[in-house]
Amino acid sequence: MTSITRTTAPDPRHDEILTPDALAFLARLHDQFAHRRQERLEARMSARTAIENGRDLRFLPETRAIRENTEWRVAGPGPGLEDRRVEITGPTDRKMTVNALNSGAKAWLADLEDATSPTWANIVGGQLNLRDAIRGEIDFATPEGREYRVTATETPTIIMRPRGWHLVEKHLCHTDRAGHRRPASASLTDFGLYLFHNAHALIAGGRGPYFYLPKLENHLEARLWDDVFTWSESALGLAHGTIRATILIETISAAFEMDEILYELRDHAAGLNAGRWDYIFSLIKNHRDRGRSFVLPDRDRITMTVPFMRAYTELLVQTCHKRGAHAIGGMSAFIPNRRDPEATERALAKVAEDKRREAGDGFDGTWVAHPDLIDTARAEFDAVLGDRPNQVDRQRPEVSVSARELLDLSTIEKTVTDAGVRANVSVALRYIESWLRGVGAAAIDGLMEDAATAEISRSQLWQWIHQGVVTEEGTRITRAHVEHELHEVLRMLDRSLDDRYDDAENILRQVALEDGFPTFLTIPAYAHYLVETAPAREPLAA
């Protein structure tokens, strides 16, 4: 007998999501795909080792025919996805859900991944909030009595982002046919519960079940997702191709397989997104031991106009439009400060410049992390798109990007400063502490930060230490120096009795200061969540 069982005590509303039928569907998903997921994760390790040992990424010779075939196209946008010029991103807590639906954006990336700290309450609560929102039953009241309700006549199309293949959901346990018990796949859990409860309601409302797929590293991982989609559509009585996916190109290896990723998902693909921060993290992670040529400067100096980032985005737009897919631009995470209008005006000018570049390059839409940025972003895309919903017809035949250009850091000015080191320590520590308290989208130094920011920060610290980088001021970056900066940051913090800075400090040491390099900081950090064991209960058989 196969089953999915809970390892947590009951919660008043969790049974509305964790129904016997929903858990049985999850069990069947795991029976079909859990083993293949594990195979893909093992293949990641092999590929990463090859890069560490000196093998440069390349466009795959064995898939050349797919890239050179000009005939095939993807399914493209489903109902409600034709115009995506501004998408707001954010976690699925109840207040954010209401604010996102009222925001005026064309779409909402409802995030169970990098902007959500995966406490069990957040994960199941997020599913409840999405279910209520899709049925028009969402509202929110603060302890002070302030009420939030959806008042917009036209709400954004919801695009849900599940957690990546590398993560588990330890509050659910999968028992396979051989009797082996393992934590459930976080990806299959997030996807399966959302699809099971909402697909038919979304279709009845004139839209559909749409997903952002994070952290894919190659086209074989895309093939796995496509098989998950096809199997799930059949199991739930949905027409083939009902599900639509936008794939985040946020790993360096995926940048070399954009055509192939779209091809594998062609019956379900709507577009690609330039996940800029995770992309930079992936480049550092995979090349951290490859010498000084792969060292990057202070994080705020890595702009979208540096050559290797420019090559990445130009190739993404060209690839998408060649295949009839949307190209969605990167995040603007600035938080407007009404108490400092001059600083806000300067920041909004930078946001406008960034979105003007994206729209001019051919992107069909973009991301913002705060509702107050929507008008600024929309104005830049309106100026280019006019009344058109997108600019997929702009093919960009003049773009030609080589493998060398995607990896060429030789022209980048690589200044690292004492302030850059201190900023990475501070941001990583404060974000991890927020994450441990259950807040995955954290306001830090005027920006809305998620896990990608902490990943860049800690990976740069690790690389700078191991490559013996010297700052512009003449400071050699060593473990001792970073320890000193960590001590200073901790000393300056406004501590409270219930903060999680002690745990955050230990995690930061583990992921940035030890010889080993965890592939994602959220994996060791997740160990700090306790599982509340439920009374024994009968498993739900598939």
PDB file of N, CA and C in Angstrom, residues 456-503:
ATOM      1  N   ILE A 456      23.081  34.929  -2.774  1.00  0.00           N
ATOM      2  CA  ILE A 456      24.184  35.669  -3.388  1.00  0.00           C
ATOM      3  C   ILE A 456      25.157  36.132  -2.313  1.00  0.00           C
ATOM      4  N   SER A 457      24.634  36.699  -1.239  1.00  0.00           N
ATOM      5  CA  SER A 457      25.471  37.270  -0.193  1.00  0.00           C
ATOM      6  C   SER A 457      26.395  36.223   0.419  1.00  0.00           C
ATOM      7  N   ARG A 458      25.828  35.076   0.790  1.00  0.00           N
ATOM      8  CA  ARG A 458      26.665  34.066   1.467  1.00  0.00           C
ATOM      9  C   ARG A 458      27.618  33.397   0.479  1.00  0.00           C
ATOM     10  N   SER A 459      27.207  33.220  -0.788  1.00  0.00           N
ATOM     11  CA  SER A 459      28.100  32.575  -1.753  1.00  0.00           C
ATOM     12  C   SER A 459      29.268  33.493  -2.117  1.00  0.00           C
ATOM     13  N   GLN A 460      29.013  34.800  -2.168  1.00  0.00           N
ATOM     14  CA  GLN A 460      30.120  35.715  -2.412  1.00  0.00           C
ATOM     15  C   GLN A 460      31.114  35.691  -1.257  1.00  0.00           C
ATOM     16  N   LEU A 461      30.616  35.677  -0.029  1.00  0.00           N
ATOM     17  CA  LEU A 461      31.516  35.601   1.123  1.00  0.00           C
ATOM     18  C   LEU A 461      32.389  34.356   1.041  1.00  0.00           C
ATOM     19  N   TRP A 462      31.768  33.215   0.749  1.00  0.00           N
ATOM     20  CA  TRP A 462      32.514  31.951   0.640  1.00  0.00           C
ATOM     21  C   TRP A 462      33.582  32.062  -0.440  1.00  0.00           C
ATOM     22  N   GLN A 463      33.189  32.551  -1.614  1.00  0.00           N
ATOM     23  CA  GLN A 463      34.127  32.631  -2.731  1.00  0.00           C
ATOM     24  C   GLN A 463      35.256  33.625  -2.452  1.00  0.00           C
ATOM     25  N   TRP A 464      34.923  34.783  -1.914  1.00  0.00           N
ATOM     26  CA  TRP A 464      35.964  35.782  -1.628  1.00  0.00           C
ATOM     27  C   TRP A 464      36.991  35.229  -0.648  1.00  0.00           C
ATOM     28  N   ILE A 465      36.523  34.483   0.362  1.00  0.00           N
ATOM     29  CA  ILE A 465      37.446  33.881   1.326  1.00  0.00           C
ATOM     30  C   ILE A 465      38.359  32.867   0.627  1.00  0.00           C
ATOM     31  N   HIS A 466      37.777  31.967  -0.138  1.00  0.00           N
ATOM     32  CA  HIS A 466      38.538  30.866  -0.733  1.00  0.00           C
ATOM     33  C   HIS A 466      39.416  31.301  -1.893  1.00  0.00           C
ATOM     34  N   GLN A 467      39.102  32.436  -2.497  1.00  0.00           N
ATOM     35  CA  GLN A 467      39.945  32.955  -3.581  1.00  0.00           C
ATOM     36  C   GLN A 467      40.917  34.022  -3.087  1.00  0.00           C
ATOM     37  N   GLY A 468      40.941  34.267  -1.793  1.00  0.00           N
ATOM     38  CA  GLY A 468      41.895  35.210  -1.222  1.00  0.00           C
ATOM     39  C   GLY A 468      41.746  36.629  -1.748  1.00  0.00           C
ATOM     40  N   VAL A 469      40.518  37.081  -1.920  1.00  0.00           N
ATOM     41  CA  VAL A 469      40.262  38.418  -2.479  1.00  0.00           C
ATOM     42  C   VAL A 469      40.681  39.488  -1.468  1.00  0.00           C
ATOM     43  N   VAL A 470      41.239  40.571  -1.990  1.00  0.00           N
ATOM     44  CA  VAL A 470      41.615  41.744  -1.188  1.00  0.00           C
ATOM     45  C   VAL A 470      40.707  42.892  -1.581  1.00  0.00           C
ATOM     46  N   THR A 471      40.139  43.576  -0.604  1.00  0.00           N
ATOM     47  CA  THR A 471      39.208  44.654  -0.904  1.00  0.00           C
ATOM     48  C   THR A 471      39.940  45.877  -1.445  1.00  0.00           C
ATOM     49  N   GLU A 472      39.173  46.795  -1.954  1.00  0.00           N
ATOM     50  CA  GLU A 472      39.717  48.037  -2.488  1.00  0.00           C
ATOM     51  C   GLU A 472      40.511  48.790  -1.428  1.00  0.00           C
ATOM     52  N   GLU A 473      40.112  48.636  -0.171  1.00  0.00           N
ATOM     53  CA  GLU A 473      40.790  49.311   0.932  1.00  0.00           C
ATOM     54  C   GLU A 473      42.019  48.552   1.422  1.00  0.00           C
ATOM     55  N   GLY A 474      42.273  47.367   0.849  1.00  0.00           N
ATOM     56  CA  GLY A 474      43.468  46.608   1.227  1.00  0.00           C
ATOM     57  C   GLY A 474      43.235  45.524   2.259  1.00  0.00           C
ATOM     58  N   THR A 475      41.989  45.206   2.566  1.00  0.00           N
ATOM     59  CA  THR A 475      41.675  44.161   3.546  1.00  0.00           C
ATOM     60  C   THR A 475      41.593  42.804   2.863  1.00  0.00           C
ATOM     61  N   ARG A 476      42.390  41.856   3.331  1.00  0.00           N
ATOM     62  CA  ARG A 476      42.291  40.492   2.809  1.00  0.00           C
ATOM     63  C   ARG A 476      41.078  39.821   3.451  1.00  0.00           C
ATOM     64  N   ILE A 477      40.207  39.255   2.603  1.00  0.00           N
ATOM     65  CA  ILE A 477      38.972  38.652   3.112  1.00  0.00           C
ATOM     66  C   ILE A 477      39.275  37.227   3.553  1.00  0.00           C
ATOM     67  N   THR A 478      39.254  37.024   4.846  1.00  0.00           N
ATOM     68  CA  THR A 478      39.515  35.719   5.457  1.00  0.00           C
ATOM     69  C   THR A 478      38.327  35.350   6.336  1.00  0.00           C
ATOM     70  N   ARG A 479      38.332  34.119   6.832  1.00  0.00           N
ATOM     71  CA  ARG A 479      37.290  33.728   7.779  1.00  0.00           C
ATOM     72  C   ARG A 479      37.311  34.646   8.994  1.00  0.00           C
ATOM     73  N   ALA A 480      38.503  34.944   9.470  1.00  0.00           N
ATOM     74  CA  ALA A 480      38.623  35.789  10.664  1.00  0.00           C
ATOM     75  C   ALA A 480      38.021  37.171  10.414  1.00  0.00           C
ATOM     76  N   HIS A 481      38.263  37.710   9.219  1.00  0.00           N
ATOM     77  CA  HIS A 481      37.704  39.027   8.920  1.00  0.00           C
ATOM     78  C   HIS A 481      36.178  38.979   8.865  1.00  0.00           C
ATOM     79  N   VAL A 482      35.632  37.952   8.202  1.00  0.00           N
ATOM     80  CA  VAL A 482      34.171  37.838   8.126  1.00  0.00           C
ATOM     81  C   VAL A 482      33.594  37.581   9.511  1.00  0.00           C
ATOM     82  N   GLU A 483      34.295  36.783  10.332  1.00  0.00           N
ATOM     83  CA  GLU A 483      33.858  36.586  11.721  1.00  0.00           C
ATOM     84  C   GLU A 483      33.790  37.925  12.458  1.00  0.00           C
ATOM     85  N   HIS A 484      34.781  38.768  12.253  1.00  0.00           N
ATOM     86  CA  HIS A 484      34.786  40.086  12.886  1.00  0.00           C
ATOM     87  C   HIS A 484      33.584  40.909  12.429  1.00  0.00           C
ATOM     88  N   GLU A 485      33.315  40.906  11.123  1.00  0.00           N
ATOM     89  CA  GLU A 485      32.171  41.664  10.604  1.00  0.00           C
ATOM     90  C   GLU A 485      30.863  41.108  11.152  1.00  0.00           C
ATOM     91  N   LEU A 486      30.785  39.798  11.269  1.00  0.00           N
ATOM     92  CA  LEU A 486      29.589  39.176  11.825  1.00  0.00           C
ATOM     93  C   LEU A 486      29.381  39.603  13.270  1.00  0.00           C
ATOM     94  N   HIS A 487      30.468  39.622  14.034  1.00  0.00           N
ATOM     95  CA  HIS A 487      30.377  40.073  15.424  1.00  0.00           C
ATOM     96  C   HIS A 487      29.896  41.526  15.496  1.00  0.00           C
ATOM     97  N   GLU A 488      30.409  42.364  14.611  1.00  0.00           N
ATOM     98  CA  GLU A 488      30.022  43.781  14.619  1.00  0.00           C
ATOM     99  C   GLU A 488      28.560  43.954  14.241  1.00  0.00           C
ATOM    100  N   VAL A 489      28.099  43.207  13.253  1.00  0.00           N
ATOM    101  CA  VAL A 489      26.690  43.306  12.859  1.00  0.00           C
ATOM    102  C   VAL A 489      25.797  42.866  14.016  1.00  0.00           C
ATOM    103  N   LEU A 490      26.150  41.756  14.651  1.00  0.00           N
ATOM    104  CA  LEU A 490      25.360  41.275  15.783  1.00  0.00           C
ATOM    105  C   LEU A 490      25.353  42.289  16.921  1.00  0.00           C
ATOM    106  N   ARG A 491      26.488  42.924  17.135  1.00  0.00           N
ATOM    107  CA  ARG A 491      26.586  43.896  18.230  1.00  0.00           C
ATOM    108  C   ARG A 491      25.677  45.103  18.005  1.00  0.00           C
ATOM    109  N   MET A 492      25.459  45.465  16.755  1.00  0.00           N
ATOM    110  CA  MET A 492      24.680  46.660  16.444  1.00  0.00           C
ATOM    111  C   MET A 492      23.179  46.387  16.322  1.00  0.00           C
ATOM    112  N   LEU A 493      22.788  45.129  16.346  1.00  0.00           N
ATOM    113  CA  LEU A 493      21.382  44.799  16.148  1.00  0.00           C
ATOM    114  C   LEU A 493      20.554  45.120  17.385  1.00  0.00           C
ATOM    115  N   ASP A 494      19.312  45.455  17.146  1.00  0.00           N
ATOM    116  CA  ASP A 494      18.344  45.647  18.226  1.00  0.00           C
ATOM    117  C   ASP A 494      17.725  44.287  18.521  1.00  0.00           C
ATOM    118  N   ARG A 495      18.235  43.588  19.540  1.00  0.00           N
ATOM    119  CA  ARG A 495      17.836  42.214  19.820  1.00  0.00           C
ATOM    120  C   ARG A 495      16.572  42.170  20.667  1.00  0.00           C
ATOM    121  N   SER A 496      15.859  41.041  20.599  1.00  0.00           N
ATOM    122  CA  SER A 496      14.700  40.802  21.445  1.00  0.00           C
ATOM    123  C   SER A 496      14.793  39.393  22.005  1.00  0.00           C
ATOM    124  N   LEU A 497      13.982  39.097  22.994  1.00  0.00           N
ATOM    125  CA  LEU A 497      14.055  37.801  23.661  1.00  0.00           C
ATOM    126  C   LEU A 497      13.662  36.655  22.727  1.00  0.00           C
ATOM    127  N   ASP A 498      12.796  36.928  21.755  1.00  0.00           N
ATOM    128  CA  ASP A 498      12.307  35.859  20.897  1.00  0.00           C
ATOM    129  C   ASP A 498      12.891  35.899  19.489  1.00  0.00           C
ATOM    130  N   ASP A 499      13.983  36.655  19.291  1.00  0.00           N
ATOM    131  CA  ASP A 499      14.561  36.666  17.948  1.00  0.00           C
ATOM    132  C   ASP A 499      15.303  35.347  17.696  1.00  0.00           C
ATOM    133  N   ARG A 500      15.690  35.132  16.430  1.00  0.00           N
ATOM    134  CA  ARG A 500      16.349  33.888  16.047  1.00  0.00           C
ATOM    135  C   ARG A 500      17.778  34.148  15.560  1.00  0.00           C
ATOM    136  N   TYR A 501      18.407  35.214  16.051  1.00  0.00           N
ATOM    137  CA  TYR A 501      19.736  35.563  15.565  1.00  0.00           C
ATOM    138  C   TYR A 501      20.806  34.536  15.939  1.00  0.00           C
ATOM    139  N   ASP A 502      20.654  33.860  17.076  1.00  0.00           N
ATOM    140  CA  ASP A 502      21.645  32.841  17.418  1.00  0.00           C
ATOM    141  C   ASP A 502      21.623  31.706  16.392  1.00  0.00           C
ATOM    142  N   ASP A 503      20.415  31.259  16.037  1.00  0.00           N
ATOM    143  CA  ASP A 503      20.305  30.216  15.015  1.00  0.00           C
ATOM    144  C   ASP A 503      20.774  30.737  13.650  1.00  0.00           C
TER     145      ASP A 503
END
